[in-house]
Tab-separated table of C-alpha atoms in Angstrom:
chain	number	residue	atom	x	y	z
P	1	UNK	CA	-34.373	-42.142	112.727
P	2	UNK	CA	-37.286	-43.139	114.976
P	3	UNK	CA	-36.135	-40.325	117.495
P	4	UNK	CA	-35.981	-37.557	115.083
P	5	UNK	CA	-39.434	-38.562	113.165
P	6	UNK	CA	-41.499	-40.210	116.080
P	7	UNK	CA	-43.077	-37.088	116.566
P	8	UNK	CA	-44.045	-36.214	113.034
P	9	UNK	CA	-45.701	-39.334	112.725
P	10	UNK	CA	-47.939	-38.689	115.773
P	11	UNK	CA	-48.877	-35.129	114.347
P	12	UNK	CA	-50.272	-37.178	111.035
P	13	UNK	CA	-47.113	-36.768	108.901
P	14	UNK	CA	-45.577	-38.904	106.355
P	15	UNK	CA	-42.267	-40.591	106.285
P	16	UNK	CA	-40.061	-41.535	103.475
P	17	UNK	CA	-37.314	-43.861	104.191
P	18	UNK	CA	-35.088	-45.007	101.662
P	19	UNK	CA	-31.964	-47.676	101.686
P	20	UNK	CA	-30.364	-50.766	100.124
P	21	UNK	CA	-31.981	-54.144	99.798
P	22	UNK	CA	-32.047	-55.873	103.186
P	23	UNK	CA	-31.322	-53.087	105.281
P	24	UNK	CA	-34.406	-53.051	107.234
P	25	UNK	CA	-36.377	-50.304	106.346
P	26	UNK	CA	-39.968	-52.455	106.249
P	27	UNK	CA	-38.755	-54.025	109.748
P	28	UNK	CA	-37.853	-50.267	110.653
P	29	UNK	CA	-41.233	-48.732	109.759
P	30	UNK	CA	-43.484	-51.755	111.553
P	31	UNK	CA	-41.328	-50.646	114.660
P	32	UNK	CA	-42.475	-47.546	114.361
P	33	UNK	CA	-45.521	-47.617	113.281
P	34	UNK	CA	-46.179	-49.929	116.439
P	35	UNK	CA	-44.562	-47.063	118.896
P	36	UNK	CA	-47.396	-44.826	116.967
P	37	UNK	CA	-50.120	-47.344	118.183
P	38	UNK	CA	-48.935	-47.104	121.668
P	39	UNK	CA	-48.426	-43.862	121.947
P	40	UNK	CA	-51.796	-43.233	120.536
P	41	UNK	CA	-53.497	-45.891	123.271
P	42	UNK	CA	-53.829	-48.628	120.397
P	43	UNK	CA	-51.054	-51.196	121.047
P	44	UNK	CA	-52.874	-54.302	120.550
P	45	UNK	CA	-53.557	-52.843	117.158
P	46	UNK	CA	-51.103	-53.338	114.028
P	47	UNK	CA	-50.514	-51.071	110.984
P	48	UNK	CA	-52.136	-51.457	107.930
P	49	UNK	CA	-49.197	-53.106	105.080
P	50	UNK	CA	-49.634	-52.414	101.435
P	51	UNK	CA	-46.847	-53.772	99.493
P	52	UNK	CA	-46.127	-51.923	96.113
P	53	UNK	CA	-46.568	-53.774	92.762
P	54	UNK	CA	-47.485	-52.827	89.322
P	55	UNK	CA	-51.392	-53.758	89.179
P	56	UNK	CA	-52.309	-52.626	92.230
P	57	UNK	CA	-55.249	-50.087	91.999
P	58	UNK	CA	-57.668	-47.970	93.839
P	59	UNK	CA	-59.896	-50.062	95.354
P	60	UNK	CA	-57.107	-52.583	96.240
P	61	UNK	CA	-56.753	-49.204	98.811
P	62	UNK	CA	-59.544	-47.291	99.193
P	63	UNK	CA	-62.433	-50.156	99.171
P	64	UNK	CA	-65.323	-51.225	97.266
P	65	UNK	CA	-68.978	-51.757	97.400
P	66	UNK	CA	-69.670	-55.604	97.589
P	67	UNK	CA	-72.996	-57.126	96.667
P	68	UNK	CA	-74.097	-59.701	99.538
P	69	UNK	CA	-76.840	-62.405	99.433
P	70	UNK	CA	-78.639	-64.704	100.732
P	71	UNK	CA	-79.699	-65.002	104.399
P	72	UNK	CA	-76.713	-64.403	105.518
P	73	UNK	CA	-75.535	-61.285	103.387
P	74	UNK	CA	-72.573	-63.562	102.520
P	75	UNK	CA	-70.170	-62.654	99.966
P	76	UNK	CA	-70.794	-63.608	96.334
P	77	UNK	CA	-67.833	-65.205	94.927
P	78	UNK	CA	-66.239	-65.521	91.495
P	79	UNK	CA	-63.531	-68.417	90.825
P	80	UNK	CA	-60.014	-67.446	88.726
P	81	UNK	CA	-61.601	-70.351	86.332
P	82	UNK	CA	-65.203	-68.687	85.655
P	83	UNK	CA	-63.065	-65.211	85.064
P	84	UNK	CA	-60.924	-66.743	82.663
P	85	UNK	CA	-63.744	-68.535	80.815
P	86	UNK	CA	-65.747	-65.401	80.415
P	87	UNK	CA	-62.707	-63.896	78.810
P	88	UNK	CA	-62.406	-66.772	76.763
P	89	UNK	CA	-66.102	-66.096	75.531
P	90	UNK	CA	-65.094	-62.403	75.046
P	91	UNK	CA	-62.245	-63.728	72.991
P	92	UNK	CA	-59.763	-62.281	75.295
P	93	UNK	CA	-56.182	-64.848	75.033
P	94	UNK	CA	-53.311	-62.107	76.402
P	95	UNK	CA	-54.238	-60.564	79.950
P	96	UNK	CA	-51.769	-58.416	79.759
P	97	UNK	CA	-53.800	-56.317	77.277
P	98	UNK	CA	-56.528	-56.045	80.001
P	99	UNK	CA	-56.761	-52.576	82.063
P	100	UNK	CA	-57.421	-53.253	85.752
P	101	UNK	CA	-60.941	-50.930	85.169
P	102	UNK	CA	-61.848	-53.735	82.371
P	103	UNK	CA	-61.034	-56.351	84.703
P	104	UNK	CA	-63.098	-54.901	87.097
P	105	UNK	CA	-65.973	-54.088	84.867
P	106	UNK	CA	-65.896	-58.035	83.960
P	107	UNK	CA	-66.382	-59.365	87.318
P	108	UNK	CA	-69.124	-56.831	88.084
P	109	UNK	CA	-70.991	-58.341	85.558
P	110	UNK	CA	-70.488	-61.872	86.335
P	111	UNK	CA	-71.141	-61.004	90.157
P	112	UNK	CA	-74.442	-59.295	88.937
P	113	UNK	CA	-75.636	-62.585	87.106
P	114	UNK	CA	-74.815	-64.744	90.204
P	115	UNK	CA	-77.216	-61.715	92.005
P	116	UNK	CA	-79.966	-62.471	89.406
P	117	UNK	CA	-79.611	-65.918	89.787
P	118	UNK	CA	-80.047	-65.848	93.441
P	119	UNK	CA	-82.851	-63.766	93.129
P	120	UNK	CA	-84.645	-65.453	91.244
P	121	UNK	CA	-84.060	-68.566	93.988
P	122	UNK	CA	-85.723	-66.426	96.238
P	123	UNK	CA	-82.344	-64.727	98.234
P	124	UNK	CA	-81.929	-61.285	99.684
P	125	UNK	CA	-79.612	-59.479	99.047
P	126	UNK	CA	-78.034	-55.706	99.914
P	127	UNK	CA	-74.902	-53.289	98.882
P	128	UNK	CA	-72.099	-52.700	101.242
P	129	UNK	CA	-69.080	-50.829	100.864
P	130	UNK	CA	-65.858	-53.183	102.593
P	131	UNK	CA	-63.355	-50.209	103.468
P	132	UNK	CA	-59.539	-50.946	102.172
P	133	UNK	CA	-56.798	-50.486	104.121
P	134	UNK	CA	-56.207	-46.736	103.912
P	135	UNK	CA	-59.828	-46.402	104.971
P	136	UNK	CA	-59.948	-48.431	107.412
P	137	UNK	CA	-56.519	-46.440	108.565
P	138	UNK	CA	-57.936	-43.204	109.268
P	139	UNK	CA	-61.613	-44.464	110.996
P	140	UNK	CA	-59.175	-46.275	113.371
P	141	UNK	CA	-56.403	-44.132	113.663
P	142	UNK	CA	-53.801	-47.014	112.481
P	143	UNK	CA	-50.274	-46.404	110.836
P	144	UNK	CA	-50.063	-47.547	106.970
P	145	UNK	CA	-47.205	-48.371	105.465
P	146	UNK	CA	-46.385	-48.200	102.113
P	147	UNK	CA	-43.881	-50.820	101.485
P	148	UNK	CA	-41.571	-50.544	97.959
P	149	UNK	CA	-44.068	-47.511	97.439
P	150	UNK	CA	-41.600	-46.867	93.904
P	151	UNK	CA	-42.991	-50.119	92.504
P	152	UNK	CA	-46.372	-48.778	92.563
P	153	UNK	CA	-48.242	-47.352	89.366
P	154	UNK	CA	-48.040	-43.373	88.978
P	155	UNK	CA	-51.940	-43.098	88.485
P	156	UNK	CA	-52.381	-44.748	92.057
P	157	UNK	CA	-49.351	-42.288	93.558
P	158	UNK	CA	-51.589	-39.591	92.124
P	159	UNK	CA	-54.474	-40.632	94.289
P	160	UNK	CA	-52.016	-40.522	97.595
P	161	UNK	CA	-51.270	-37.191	97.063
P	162	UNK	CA	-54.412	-35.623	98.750
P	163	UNK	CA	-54.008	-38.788	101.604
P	164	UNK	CA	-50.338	-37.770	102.354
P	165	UNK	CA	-51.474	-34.383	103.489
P	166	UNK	CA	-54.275	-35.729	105.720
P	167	UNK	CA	-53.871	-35.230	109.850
P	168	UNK	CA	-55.817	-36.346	112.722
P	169	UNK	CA	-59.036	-34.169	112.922
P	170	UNK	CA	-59.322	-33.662	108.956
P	171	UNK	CA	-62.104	-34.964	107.047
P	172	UNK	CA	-61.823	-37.233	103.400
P	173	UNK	CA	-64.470	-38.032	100.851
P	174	UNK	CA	-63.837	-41.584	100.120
P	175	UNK	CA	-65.164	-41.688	96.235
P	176	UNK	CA	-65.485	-45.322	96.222
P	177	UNK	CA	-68.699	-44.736	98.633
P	178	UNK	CA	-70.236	-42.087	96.672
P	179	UNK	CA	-68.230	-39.043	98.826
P	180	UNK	CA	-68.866	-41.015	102.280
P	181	UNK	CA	-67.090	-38.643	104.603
P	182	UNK	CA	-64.347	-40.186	107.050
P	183	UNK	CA	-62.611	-38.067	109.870
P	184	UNK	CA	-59.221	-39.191	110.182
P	185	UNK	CA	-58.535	-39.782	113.718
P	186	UNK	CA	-55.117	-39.629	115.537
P	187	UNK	CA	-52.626	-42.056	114.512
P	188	UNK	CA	-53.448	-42.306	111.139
P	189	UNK	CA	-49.745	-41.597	108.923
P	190	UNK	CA	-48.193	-42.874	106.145
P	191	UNK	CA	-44.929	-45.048	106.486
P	192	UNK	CA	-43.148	-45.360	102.865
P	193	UNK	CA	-40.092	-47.345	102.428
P	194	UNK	CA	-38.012	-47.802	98.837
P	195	UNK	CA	-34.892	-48.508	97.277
P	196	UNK	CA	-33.722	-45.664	94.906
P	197	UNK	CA	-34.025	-46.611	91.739
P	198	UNK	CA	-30.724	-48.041	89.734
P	199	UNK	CA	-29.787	-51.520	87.763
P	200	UNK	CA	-30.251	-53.299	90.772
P	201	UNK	CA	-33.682	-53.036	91.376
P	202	UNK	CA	-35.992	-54.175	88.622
P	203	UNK	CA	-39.737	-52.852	88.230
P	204	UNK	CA	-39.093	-49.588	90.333
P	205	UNK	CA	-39.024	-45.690	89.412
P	206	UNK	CA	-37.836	-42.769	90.790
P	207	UNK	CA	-40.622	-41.029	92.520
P	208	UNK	CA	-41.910	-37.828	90.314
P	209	UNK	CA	-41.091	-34.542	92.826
P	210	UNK	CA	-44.740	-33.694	93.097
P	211	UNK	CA	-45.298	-36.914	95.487
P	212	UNK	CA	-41.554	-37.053	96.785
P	213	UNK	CA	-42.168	-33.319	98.348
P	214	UNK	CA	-44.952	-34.877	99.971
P	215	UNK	CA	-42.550	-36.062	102.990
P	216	UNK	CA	-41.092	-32.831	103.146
P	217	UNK	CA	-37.967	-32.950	105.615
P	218	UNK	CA	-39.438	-36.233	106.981
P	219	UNK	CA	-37.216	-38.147	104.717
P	220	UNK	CA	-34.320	-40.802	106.037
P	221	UNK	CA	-31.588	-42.708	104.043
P	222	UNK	CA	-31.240	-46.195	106.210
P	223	UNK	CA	-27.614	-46.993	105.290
P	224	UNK	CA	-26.123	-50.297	106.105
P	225	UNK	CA	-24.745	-50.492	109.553
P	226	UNK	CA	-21.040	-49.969	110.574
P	227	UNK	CA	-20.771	-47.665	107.047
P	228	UNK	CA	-17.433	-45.493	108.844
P	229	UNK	CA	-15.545	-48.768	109.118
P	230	UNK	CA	-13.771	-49.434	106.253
P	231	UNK	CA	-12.909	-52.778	104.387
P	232	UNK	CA	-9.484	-54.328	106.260
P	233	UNK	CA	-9.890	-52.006	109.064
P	234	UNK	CA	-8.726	-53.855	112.864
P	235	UNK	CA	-12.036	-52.114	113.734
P	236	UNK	CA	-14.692	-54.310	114.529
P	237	UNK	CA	-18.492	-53.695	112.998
P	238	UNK	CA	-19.912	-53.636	116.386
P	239	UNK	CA	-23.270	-53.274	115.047
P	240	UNK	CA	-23.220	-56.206	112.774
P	241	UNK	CA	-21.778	-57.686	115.401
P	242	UNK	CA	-24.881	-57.128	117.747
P	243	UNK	CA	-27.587	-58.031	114.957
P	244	UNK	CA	-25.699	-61.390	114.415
P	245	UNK	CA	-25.559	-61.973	118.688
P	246	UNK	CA	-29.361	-60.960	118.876
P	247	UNK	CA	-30.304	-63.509	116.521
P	248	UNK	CA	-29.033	-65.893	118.355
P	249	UNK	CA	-29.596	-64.436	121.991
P	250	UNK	CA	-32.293	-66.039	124.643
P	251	UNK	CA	-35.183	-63.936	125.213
P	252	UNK	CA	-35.863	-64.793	128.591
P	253	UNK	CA	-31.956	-64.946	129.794
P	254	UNK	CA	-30.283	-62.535	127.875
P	255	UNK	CA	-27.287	-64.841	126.919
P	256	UNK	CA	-26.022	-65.638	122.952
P	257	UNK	CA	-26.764	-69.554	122.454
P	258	UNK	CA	-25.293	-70.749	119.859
P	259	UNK	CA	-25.628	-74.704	118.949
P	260	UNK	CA	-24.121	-75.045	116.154
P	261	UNK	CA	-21.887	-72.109	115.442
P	262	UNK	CA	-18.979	-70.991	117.717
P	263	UNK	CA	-19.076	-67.471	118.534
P	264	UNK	CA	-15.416	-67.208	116.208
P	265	UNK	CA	-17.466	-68.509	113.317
P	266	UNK	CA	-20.372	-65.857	114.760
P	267	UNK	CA	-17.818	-62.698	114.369
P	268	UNK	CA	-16.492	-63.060	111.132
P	269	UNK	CA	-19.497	-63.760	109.209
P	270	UNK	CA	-20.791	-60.001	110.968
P	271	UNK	CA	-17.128	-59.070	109.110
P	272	UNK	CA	-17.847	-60.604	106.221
P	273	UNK	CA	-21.705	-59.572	105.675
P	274	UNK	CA	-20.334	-55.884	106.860
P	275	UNK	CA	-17.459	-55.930	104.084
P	276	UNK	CA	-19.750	-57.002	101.322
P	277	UNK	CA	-22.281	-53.852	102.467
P	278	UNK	CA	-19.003	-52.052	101.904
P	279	UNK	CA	-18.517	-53.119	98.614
P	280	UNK	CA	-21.735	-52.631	97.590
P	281	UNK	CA	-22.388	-49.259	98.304
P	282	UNK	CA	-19.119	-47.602	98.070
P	283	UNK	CA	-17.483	-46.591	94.723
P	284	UNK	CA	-15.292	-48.963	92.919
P	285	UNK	CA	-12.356	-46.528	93.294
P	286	UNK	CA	-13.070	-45.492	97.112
P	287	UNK	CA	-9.416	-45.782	98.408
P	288	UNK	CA	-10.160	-47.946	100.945
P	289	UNK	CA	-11.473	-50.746	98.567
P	290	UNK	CA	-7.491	-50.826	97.320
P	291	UNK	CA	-6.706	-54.400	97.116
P	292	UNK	CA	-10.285	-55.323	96.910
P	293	UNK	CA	-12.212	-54.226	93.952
P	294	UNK	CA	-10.685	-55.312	90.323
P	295	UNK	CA	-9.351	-52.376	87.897
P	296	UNK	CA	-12.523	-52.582	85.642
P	297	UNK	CA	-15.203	-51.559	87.883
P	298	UNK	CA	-12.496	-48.982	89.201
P	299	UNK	CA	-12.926	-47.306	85.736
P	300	UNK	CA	-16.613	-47.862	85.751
P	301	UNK	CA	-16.703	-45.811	88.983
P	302	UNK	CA	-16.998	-42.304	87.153
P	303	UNK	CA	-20.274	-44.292	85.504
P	304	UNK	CA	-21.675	-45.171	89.410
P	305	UNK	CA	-19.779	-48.667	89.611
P	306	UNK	CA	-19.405	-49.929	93.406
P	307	UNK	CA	-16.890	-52.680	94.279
P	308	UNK	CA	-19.949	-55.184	93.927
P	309	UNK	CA	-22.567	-55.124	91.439
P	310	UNK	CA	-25.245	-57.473	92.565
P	311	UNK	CA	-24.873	-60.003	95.558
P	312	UNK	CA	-24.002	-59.115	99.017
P	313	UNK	CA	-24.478	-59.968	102.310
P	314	UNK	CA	-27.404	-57.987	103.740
P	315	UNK	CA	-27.962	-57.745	107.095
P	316	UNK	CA	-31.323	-59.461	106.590
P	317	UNK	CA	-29.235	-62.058	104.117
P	318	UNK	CA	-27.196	-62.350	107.420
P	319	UNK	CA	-29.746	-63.122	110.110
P	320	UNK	CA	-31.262	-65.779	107.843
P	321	UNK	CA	-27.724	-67.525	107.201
P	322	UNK	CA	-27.399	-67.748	110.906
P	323	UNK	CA	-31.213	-68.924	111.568
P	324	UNK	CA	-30.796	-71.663	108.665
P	325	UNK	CA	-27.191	-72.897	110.360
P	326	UNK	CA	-29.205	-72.777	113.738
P	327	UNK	CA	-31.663	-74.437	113.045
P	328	UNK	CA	-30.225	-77.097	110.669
P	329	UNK	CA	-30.436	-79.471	113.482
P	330	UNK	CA	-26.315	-79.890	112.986
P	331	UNK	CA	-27.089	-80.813	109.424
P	332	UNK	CA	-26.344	-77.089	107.788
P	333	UNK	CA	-22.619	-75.874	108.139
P	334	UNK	CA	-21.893	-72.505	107.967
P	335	UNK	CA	-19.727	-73.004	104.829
P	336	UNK	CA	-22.811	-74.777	103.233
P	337	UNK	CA	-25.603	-71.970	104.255
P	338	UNK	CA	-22.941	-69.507	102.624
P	339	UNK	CA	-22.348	-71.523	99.482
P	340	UNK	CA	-26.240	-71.774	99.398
């Protein structure tokens, strides 16, 4: 993936990546964004991380004009207590029912009677836009990654879809600032990761075509490792295999240490995790899964039923089993970390 995209991402384009839960797409996409930064002269820099959720909005992103006082132009700041108290004046018991714009539009009024109230103790004061992190992405020519991007409202995908087509040299009005003009300088690109949308993932949607096209052919499907070895096979996951050694390998030596797990224990949990990954992406009635998967979800398969439905053994789920047994101090089995 990195190979095949690397150079997109250094000529400003976007990246979709897309995968099961615990596959490492967000570790994936900080790789690369980092390998940007390098490549671009920046590596003591890091990308800018925006994690998807349902209330996020624009200037969560873009930035917003702060009022500052007192001598030393310091923040003025609003406790969650005196926000909830003014909408308990305003007769406001459900905040569910409030619009992010409303919330906004609240604490721009309480912020402006803290301003009155310093001025009238004598403070200065002044207006300054703080940039968010896509701003502050293109002045410094950082990587931004968009992590669950699906999770995130369709009003604020809206707003990406003049960013996503932004490269190095091109110039944005940032509307927040009253159409302050930024030129985007090189290695500035947009890093998305998500899980496609199905019963497994809650508080996601399938991303309208409009934004998906976006990405153009600079999209990549991160499966689960070891994916052409099937379930009972004498083949080992060799890739599992690695991840598990690597978690457990000296930095400075290059040798597996392993305190309190024995390197049999070590290989067939990487069977195990890579047989649940199996399971959990493959169709109920996938031949190889004979044996395996009860006669149920086999008829379910025509309805998109995989051998399992929710839990498995990621390879993130995996690494942290082996760090908890590690460093349990001999206290944490392996059987107990896996019945936790």
């Amino acid at each position: 993936v990195e190979r095949k995209n690397i150079f997109s991402l250094l000529a400003g384009e976007p990246l979709l990546l897309i995968g099961e839960t615990g596959g490492a797409k967000t570790a994936l996409a900080k790789h690369m964004a980092r390998e940007v930064l390098k490549l671009t002269g920046k590596p003591e820099k890091s990308p800018e991380i925006i994690s998807g959720f349902g209330e996020i909005n624009t200037y969560q992103l873009m930035g917003k004009n702060e009022i500052r006082i007192g001598s030393e132009n310091t923040p003025v700041n609003q406790t969650q207590t005196d926000f909830i108290e003014r909408l308990q004046e305003m007769g406001v018991t459900d905040m569910t029912k409030i619009s992010p714009e409303e919330k906004d539009a609240i604490l721009m009024q309480m912020i402006f009677g803290s301003f009155k109230n310093a001025m009238g103790a004598g403070g200065g004061s002044e207006t300054r836009f703080e940039p968010g992190p896509l701003v502050r992405a293109m002045m410094e020519g950082r990587p931004v990654i968009l992590d669950e991007v699906n999770a995130m409202p369709a009003e604020i995908l809206k707003r990406l879809n003049l960013i996503m087509q932004l490269r190095p040299g091109d110039t944005y009005s940032v509307q927040e600032n009253n159409g302050m003009e930024v030129t985007v300088k090189p290695g500035f690109c947009i890093i998305a990761t998500m899980n496609e949308k199905s019963h497994r993932y809650r508080g996601v949607e399938t991303l309208s075509s409009e934004f998906r096209d976006r990405f153009g052919p600079n999209v990549a499907q991160i499966s689960y490792p070891d994916m052409d070895i099937p379930p009972g096979s004498d083949t080992m996951p060799k890739t599992s295999l690695e991840l598990a050694q690597v978690t457990c390998t000296n930095p400075y030596t290059g040798q597996v240490v392993l305190k309190h797990m024995d390197m049999d224990q070590l290989i067939r949990l990487a069977q195990v995790a890579h047989f649940t990954q199996y399971l959990y992406t493959h169709p109920a009635d996938d031949s190889a899964m004979n044996g395996f998967s009860d006669t149920g979800r086999a008829v379910d398969a025509s309805r998109g039923a995989t051998g399992l439905s929710e839990s498995v053994i990621s390879p993130r789920t995996m690494v942290q089993i082996i760090k908890k047994v590690e460093q349990g101090q001999g206290q944490i089995t392996l059987e107990e970390a896996l019945q936790d």
